[in-house]
PDB file of C-alpha atoms in Angstrom:
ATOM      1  CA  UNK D  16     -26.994  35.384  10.636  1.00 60.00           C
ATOM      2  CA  UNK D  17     -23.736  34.113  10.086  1.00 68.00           C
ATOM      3  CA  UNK D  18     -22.235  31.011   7.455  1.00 74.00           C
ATOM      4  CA  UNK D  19     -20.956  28.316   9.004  1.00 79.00           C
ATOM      5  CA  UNK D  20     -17.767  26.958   7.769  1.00 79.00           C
ATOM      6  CA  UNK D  21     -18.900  22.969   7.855  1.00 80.00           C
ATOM      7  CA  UNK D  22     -16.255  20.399   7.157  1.00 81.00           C
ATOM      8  CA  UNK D  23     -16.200  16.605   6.924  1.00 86.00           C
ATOM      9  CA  UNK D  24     -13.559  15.187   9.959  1.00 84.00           C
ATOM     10  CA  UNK D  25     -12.147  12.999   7.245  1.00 78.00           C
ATOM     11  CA  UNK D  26     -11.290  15.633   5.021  1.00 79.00           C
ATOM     12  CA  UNK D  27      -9.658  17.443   8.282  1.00 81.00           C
ATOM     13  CA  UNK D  28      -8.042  14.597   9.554  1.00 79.00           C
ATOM     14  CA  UNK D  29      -6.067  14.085   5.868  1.00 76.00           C
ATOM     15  CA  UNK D  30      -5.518  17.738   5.974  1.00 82.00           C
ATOM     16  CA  UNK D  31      -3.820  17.393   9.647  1.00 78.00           C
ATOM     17  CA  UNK D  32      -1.993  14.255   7.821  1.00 71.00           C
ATOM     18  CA  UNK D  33      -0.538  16.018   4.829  1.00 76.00           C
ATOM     19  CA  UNK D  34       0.524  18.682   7.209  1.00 79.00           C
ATOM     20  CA  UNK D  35       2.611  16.574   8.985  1.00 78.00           C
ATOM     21  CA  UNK D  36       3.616  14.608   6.436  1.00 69.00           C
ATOM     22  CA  UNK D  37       2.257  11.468   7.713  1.00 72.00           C
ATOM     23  CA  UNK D  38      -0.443  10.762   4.945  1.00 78.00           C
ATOM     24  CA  UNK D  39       2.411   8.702   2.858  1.00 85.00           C
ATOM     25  CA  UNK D  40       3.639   6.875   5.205  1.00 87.00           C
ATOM     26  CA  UNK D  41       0.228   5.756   6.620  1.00 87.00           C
ATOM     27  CA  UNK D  42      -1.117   4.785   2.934  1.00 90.00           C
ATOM     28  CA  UNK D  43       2.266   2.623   2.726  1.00 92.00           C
ATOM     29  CA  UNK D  44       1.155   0.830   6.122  1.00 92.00           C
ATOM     30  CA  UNK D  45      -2.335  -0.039   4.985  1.00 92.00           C
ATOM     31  CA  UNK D  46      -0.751  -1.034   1.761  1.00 93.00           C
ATOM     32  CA  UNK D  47       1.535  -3.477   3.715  1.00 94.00           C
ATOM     33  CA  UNK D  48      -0.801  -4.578   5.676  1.00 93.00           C
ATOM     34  CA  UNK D  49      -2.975  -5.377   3.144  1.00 94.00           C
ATOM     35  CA  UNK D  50      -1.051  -8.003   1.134  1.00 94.00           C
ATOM     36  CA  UNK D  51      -2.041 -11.255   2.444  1.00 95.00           C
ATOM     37  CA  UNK D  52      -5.413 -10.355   1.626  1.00 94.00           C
ATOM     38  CA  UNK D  53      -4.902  -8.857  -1.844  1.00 93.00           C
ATOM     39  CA  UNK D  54      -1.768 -11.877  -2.493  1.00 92.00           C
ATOM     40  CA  UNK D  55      -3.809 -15.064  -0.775  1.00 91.00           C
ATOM     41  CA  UNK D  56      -3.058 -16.644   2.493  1.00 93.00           C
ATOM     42  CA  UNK D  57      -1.002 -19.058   0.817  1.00 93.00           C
ATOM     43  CA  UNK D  58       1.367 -16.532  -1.200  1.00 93.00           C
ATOM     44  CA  UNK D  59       1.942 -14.682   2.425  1.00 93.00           C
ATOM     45  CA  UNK D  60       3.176 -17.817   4.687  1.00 93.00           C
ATOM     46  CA  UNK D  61       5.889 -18.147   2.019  1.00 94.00           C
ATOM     47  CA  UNK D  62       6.506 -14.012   2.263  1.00 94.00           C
ATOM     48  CA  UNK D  63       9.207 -13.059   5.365  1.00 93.00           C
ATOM     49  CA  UNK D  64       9.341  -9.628   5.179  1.00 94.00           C
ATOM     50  CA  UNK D  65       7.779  -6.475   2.857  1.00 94.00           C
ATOM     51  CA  UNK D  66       9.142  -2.820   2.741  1.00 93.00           C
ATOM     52  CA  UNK D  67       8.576   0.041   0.403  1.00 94.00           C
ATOM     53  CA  UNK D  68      11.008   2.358  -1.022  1.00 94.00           C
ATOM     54  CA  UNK D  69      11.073   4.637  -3.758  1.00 93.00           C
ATOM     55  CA  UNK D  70       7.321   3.311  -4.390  1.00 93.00           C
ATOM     56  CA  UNK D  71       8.688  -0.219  -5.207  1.00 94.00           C
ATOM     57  CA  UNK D  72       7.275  -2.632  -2.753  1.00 95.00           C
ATOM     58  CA  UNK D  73      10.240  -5.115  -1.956  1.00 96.00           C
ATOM     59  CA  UNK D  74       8.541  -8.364  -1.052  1.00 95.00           C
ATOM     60  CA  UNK D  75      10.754 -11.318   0.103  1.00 95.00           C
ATOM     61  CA  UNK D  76       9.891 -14.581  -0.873  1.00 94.00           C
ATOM     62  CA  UNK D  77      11.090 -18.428   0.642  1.00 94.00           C
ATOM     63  CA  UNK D  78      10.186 -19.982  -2.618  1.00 92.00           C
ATOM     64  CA  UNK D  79      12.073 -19.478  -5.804  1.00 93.00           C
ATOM     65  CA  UNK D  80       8.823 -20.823  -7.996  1.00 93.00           C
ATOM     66  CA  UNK D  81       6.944 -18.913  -6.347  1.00 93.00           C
ATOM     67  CA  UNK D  82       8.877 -15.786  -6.932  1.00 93.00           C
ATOM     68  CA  UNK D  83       9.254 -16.539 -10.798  1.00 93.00           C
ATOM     69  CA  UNK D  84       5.595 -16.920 -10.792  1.00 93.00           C
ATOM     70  CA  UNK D  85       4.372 -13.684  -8.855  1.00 93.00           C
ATOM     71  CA  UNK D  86       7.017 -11.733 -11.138  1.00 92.00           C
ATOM     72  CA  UNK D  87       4.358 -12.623 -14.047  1.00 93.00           C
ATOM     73  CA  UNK D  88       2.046 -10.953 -12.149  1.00 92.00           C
ATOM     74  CA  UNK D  89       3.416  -7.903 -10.788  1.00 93.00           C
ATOM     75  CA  UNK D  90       1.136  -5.372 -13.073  1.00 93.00           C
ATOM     76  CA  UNK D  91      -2.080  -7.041 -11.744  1.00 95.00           C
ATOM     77  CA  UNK D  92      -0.630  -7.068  -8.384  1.00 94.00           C
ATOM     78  CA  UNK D  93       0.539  -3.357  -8.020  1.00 95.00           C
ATOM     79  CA  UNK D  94      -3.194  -2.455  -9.143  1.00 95.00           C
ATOM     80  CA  UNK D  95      -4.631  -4.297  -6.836  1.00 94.00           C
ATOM     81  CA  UNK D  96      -3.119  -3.635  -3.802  1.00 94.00           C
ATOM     82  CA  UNK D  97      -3.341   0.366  -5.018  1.00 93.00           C
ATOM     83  CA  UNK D  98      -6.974   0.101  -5.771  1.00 94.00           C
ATOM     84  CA  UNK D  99      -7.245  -1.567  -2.351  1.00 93.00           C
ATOM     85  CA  UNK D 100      -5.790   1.504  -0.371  1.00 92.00           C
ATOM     86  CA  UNK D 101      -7.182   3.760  -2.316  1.00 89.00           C
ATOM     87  CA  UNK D 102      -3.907   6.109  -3.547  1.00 88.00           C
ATOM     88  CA  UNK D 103      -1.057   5.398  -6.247  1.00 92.00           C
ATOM     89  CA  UNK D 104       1.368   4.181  -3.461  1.00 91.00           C
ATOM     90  CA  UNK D 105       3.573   1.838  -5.582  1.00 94.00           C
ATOM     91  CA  UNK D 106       4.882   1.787  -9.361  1.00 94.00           C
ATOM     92  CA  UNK D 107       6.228  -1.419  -9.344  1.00 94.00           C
ATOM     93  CA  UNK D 108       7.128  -4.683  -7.107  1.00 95.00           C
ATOM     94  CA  UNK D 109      10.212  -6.667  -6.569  1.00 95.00           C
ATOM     95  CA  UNK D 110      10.496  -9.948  -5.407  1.00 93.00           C
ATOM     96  CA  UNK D 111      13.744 -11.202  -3.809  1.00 90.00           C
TER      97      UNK D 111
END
């Protein structure tokens, strides 16, 4: 009889990922994607546009008090959005 080499799909799809070097830039997408619900509704109609480089998440704000406020809070944010993808994606956040 012979062994069967049995592997979890998810484990081969990351594998297939890695390879390719998409696994990064799909973690930053979910982490993108996932701000209004990790920030609040309200924080994200005043946000026009997010990016990531050099695993700072650049988030641009329309309010200036809002900005000054969210800076207070930009430990407990980059842990939460982290913990909600799953993967240290970001270090730190800036908000412009």
């Amino acid at each position: 009889m012979f062994k069967r080499d049995v592997q979890q799909i998810k484990d081969l799809i990351l594998r297939n990922l890695r390879a390719q070097g998409l696994e990064t830039p799909l973690l930053q997408k979910r982490l993108i994607d996932a701000w209004p619900e990790v920030a609040g509704e309200m924080i994200a109609g005043y946000t026009r546009e997010l990016n990531i480089r050099n695993q700072t998440l650049f988030v641009h704000l329309t309010s200036p008090a809002l900005r000054a406020d969210l800076s207070m809070m930009r430990s407990e944010l980059v842990k939460k959005l982290n913990a909600h993808v799953g993967s240290q994606v970001i270090a730190d956040i800036r908000f412009c």
